[in-house]
Tab-separated table of N, CA and C in Angstrom:
chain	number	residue	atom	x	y	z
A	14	UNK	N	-7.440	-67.290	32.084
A	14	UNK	CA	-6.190	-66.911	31.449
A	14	UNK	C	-5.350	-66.106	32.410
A	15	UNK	N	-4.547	-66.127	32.136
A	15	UNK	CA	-2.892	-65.338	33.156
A	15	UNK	C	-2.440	-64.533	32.192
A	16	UNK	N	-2.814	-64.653	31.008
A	16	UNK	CA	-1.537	-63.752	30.264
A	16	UNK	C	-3.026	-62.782	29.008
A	17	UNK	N	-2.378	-61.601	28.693
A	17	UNK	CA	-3.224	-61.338	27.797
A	17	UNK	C	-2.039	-60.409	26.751
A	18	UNK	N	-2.360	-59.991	25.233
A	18	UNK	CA	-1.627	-59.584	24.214
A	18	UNK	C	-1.827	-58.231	24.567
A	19	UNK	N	-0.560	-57.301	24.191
A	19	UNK	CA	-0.918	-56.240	24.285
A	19	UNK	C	0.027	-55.703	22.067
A	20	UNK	N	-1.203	-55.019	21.436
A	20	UNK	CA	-1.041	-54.731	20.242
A	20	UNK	C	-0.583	-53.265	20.281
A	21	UNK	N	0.634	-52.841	19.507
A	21	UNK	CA	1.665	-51.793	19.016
A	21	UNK	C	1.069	-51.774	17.704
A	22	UNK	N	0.101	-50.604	17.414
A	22	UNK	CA	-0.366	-50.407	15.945
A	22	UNK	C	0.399	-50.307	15.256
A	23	UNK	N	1.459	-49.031	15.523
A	23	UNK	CA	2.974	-48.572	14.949
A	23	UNK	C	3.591	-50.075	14.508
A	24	UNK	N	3.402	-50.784	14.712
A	24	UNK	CA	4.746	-52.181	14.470
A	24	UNK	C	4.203	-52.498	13.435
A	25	UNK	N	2.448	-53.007	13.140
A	25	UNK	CA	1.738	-53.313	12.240
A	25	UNK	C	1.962	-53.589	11.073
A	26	UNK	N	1.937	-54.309	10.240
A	26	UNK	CA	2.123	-53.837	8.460
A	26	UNK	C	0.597	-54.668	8.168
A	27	UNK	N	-0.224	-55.212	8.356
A	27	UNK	CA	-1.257	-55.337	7.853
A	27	UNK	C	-1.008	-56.734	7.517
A	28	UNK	N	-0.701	-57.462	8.036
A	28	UNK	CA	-0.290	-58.864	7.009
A	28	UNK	C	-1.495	-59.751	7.476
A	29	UNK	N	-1.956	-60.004	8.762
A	29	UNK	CA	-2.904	-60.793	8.734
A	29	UNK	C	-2.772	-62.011	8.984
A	30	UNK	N	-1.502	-62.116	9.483
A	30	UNK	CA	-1.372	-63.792	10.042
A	30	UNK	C	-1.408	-63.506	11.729
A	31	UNK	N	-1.628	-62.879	12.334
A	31	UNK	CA	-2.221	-63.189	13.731
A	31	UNK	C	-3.379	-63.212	13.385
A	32	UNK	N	-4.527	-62.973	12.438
A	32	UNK	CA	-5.641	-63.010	12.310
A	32	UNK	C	-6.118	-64.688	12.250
A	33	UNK	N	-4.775	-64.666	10.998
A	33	UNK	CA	-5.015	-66.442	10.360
A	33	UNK	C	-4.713	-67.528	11.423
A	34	UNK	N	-4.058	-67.256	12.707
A	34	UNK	CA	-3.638	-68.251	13.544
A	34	UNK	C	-4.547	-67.943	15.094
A	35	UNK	N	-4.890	-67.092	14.968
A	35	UNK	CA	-5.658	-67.078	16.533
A	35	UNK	C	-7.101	-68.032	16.364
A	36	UNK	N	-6.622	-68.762	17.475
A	36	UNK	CA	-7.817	-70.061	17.617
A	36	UNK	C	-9.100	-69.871	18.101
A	37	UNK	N	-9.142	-68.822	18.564
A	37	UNK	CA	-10.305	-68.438	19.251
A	37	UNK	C	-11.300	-67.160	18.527
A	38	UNK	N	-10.704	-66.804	17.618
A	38	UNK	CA	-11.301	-65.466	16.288
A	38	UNK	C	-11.107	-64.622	17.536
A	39	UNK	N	-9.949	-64.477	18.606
A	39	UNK	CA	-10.396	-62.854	18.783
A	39	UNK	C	-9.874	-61.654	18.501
A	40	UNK	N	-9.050	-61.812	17.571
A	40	UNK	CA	-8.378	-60.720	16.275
A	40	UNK	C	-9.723	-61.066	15.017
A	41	UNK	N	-9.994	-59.562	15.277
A	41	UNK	CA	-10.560	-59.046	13.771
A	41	UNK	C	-9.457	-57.926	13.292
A	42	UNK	N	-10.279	-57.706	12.006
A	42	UNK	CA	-9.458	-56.807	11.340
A	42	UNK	C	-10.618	-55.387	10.871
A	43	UNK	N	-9.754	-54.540	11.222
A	43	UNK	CA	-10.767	-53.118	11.601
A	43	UNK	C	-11.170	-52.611	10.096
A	44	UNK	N	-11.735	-51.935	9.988
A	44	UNK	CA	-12.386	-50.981	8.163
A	44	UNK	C	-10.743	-50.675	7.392
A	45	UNK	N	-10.014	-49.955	8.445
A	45	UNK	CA	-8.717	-49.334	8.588
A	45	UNK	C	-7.598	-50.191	7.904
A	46	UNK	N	-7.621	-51.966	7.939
A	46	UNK	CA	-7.458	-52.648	8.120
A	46	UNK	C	-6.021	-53.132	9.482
A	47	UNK	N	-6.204	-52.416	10.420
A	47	UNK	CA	-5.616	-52.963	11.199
A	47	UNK	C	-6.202	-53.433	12.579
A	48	UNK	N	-5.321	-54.687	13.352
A	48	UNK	CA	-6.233	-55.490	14.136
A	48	UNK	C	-7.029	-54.838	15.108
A	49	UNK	N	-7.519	-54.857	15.795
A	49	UNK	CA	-8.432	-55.001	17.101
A	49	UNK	C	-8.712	-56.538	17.689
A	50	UNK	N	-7.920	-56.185	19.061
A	50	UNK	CA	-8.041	-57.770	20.118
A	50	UNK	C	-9.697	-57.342	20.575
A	51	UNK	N	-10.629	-58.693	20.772
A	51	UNK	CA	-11.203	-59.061	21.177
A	51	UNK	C	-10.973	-59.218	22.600
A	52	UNK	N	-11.083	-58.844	23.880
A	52	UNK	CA	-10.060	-59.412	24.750
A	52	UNK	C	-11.222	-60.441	25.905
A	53	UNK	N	-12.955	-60.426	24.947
A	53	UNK	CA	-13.580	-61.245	25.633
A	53	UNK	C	-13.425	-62.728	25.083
A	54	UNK	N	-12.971	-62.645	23.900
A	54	UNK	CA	-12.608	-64.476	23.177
A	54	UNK	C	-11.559	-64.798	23.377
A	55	UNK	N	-10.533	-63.828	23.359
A	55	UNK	CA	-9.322	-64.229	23.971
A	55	UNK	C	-8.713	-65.220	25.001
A	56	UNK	N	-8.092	-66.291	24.723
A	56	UNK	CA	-7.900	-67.198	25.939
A	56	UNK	C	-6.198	-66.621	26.180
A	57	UNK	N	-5.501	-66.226	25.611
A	57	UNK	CA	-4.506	-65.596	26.662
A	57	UNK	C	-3.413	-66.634	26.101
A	58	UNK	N	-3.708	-67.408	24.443
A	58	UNK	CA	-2.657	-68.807	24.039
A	58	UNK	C	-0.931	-67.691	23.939
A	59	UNK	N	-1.336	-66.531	23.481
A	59	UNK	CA	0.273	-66.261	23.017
A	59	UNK	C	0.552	-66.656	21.458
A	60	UNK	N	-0.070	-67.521	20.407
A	60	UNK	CA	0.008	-67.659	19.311
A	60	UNK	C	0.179	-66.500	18.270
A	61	UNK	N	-0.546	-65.211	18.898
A	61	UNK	CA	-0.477	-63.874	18.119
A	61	UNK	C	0.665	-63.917	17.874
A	62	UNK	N	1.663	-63.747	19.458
A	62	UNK	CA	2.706	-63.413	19.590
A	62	UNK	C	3.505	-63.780	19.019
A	63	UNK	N	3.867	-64.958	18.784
A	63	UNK	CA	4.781	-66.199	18.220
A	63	UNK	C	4.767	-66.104	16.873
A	64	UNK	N	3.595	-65.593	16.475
A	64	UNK	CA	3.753	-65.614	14.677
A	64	UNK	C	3.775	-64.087	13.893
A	65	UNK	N	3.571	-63.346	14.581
A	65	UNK	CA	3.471	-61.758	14.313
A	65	UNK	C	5.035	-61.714	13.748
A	66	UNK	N	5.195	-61.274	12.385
A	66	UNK	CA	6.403	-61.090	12.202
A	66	UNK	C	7.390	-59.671	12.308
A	67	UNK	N	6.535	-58.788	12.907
A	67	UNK	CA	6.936	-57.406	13.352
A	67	UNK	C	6.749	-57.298	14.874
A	68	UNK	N	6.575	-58.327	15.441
A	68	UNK	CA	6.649	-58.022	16.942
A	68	UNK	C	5.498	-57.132	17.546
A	69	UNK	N	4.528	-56.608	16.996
A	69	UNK	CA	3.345	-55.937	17.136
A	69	UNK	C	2.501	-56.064	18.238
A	70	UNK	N	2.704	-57.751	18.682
A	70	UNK	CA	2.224	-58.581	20.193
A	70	UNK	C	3.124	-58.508	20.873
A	71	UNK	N	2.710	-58.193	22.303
A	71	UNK	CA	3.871	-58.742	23.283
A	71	UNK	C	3.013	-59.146	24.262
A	72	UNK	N	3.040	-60.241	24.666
A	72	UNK	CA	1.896	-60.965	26.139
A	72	UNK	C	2.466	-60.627	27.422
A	73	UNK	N	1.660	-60.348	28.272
A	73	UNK	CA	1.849	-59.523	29.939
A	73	UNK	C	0.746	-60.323	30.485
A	74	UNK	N	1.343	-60.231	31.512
A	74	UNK	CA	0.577	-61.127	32.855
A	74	UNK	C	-0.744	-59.948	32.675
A	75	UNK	N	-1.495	-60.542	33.386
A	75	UNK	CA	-3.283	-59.426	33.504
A	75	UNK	C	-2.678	-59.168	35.125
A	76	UNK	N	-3.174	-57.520	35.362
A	76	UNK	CA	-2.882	-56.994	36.148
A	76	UNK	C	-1.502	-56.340	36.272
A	77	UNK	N	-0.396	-56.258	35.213
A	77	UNK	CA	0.536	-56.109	35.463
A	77	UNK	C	0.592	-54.538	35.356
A	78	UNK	N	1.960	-53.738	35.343
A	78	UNK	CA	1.966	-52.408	35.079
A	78	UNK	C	2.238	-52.157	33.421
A	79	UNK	N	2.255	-53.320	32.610
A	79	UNK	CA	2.658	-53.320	31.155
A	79	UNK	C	1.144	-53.278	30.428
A	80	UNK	N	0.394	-53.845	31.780
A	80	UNK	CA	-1.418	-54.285	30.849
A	80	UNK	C	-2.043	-53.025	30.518
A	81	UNK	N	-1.503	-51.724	31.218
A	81	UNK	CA	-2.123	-50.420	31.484
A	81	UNK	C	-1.267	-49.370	30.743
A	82	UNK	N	-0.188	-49.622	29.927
A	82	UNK	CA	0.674	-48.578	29.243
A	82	UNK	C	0.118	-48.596	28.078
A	83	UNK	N	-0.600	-49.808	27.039
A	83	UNK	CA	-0.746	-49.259	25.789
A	83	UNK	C	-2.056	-49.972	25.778
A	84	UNK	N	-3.533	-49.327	25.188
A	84	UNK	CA	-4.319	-49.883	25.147
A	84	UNK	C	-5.482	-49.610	23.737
């Protein structure tokens, strides 16, 4: 993969459709109920991103200076 999600808890509302669309299960959903990336199942599709309706995902190259600001 080239690209990986980076998750904004703050944006969150709990809805659960990056859960329902990631192909690879590597969004779970925490006790708390908010997500936690998997970032070893993760293939890096961007689908989080695309369907998150609060913008909560934003995908960054791996290695970038964006991969290391929120974790």
């Amino acid at each position: 993969r080239s690209m990986k999600p980076l998750y904004d808890k703050e944006r969150c509302i709990k809805c659960g459709v990056c859960y329902m669309f990631c192909p690879d299960a590597a969004i779970e959903v925490g006790a708390d109920g908010y997500i936690e990336v998997n970032e070893f199942y993760c293939k890096g599709c961007g689908i989080c991103s695309k369907e998150c309706v609060t913008g909560a995902f934003k995908m960054v190259p791996l290695g970038s200076d964006d991969e290391n600001k929120k974790k």
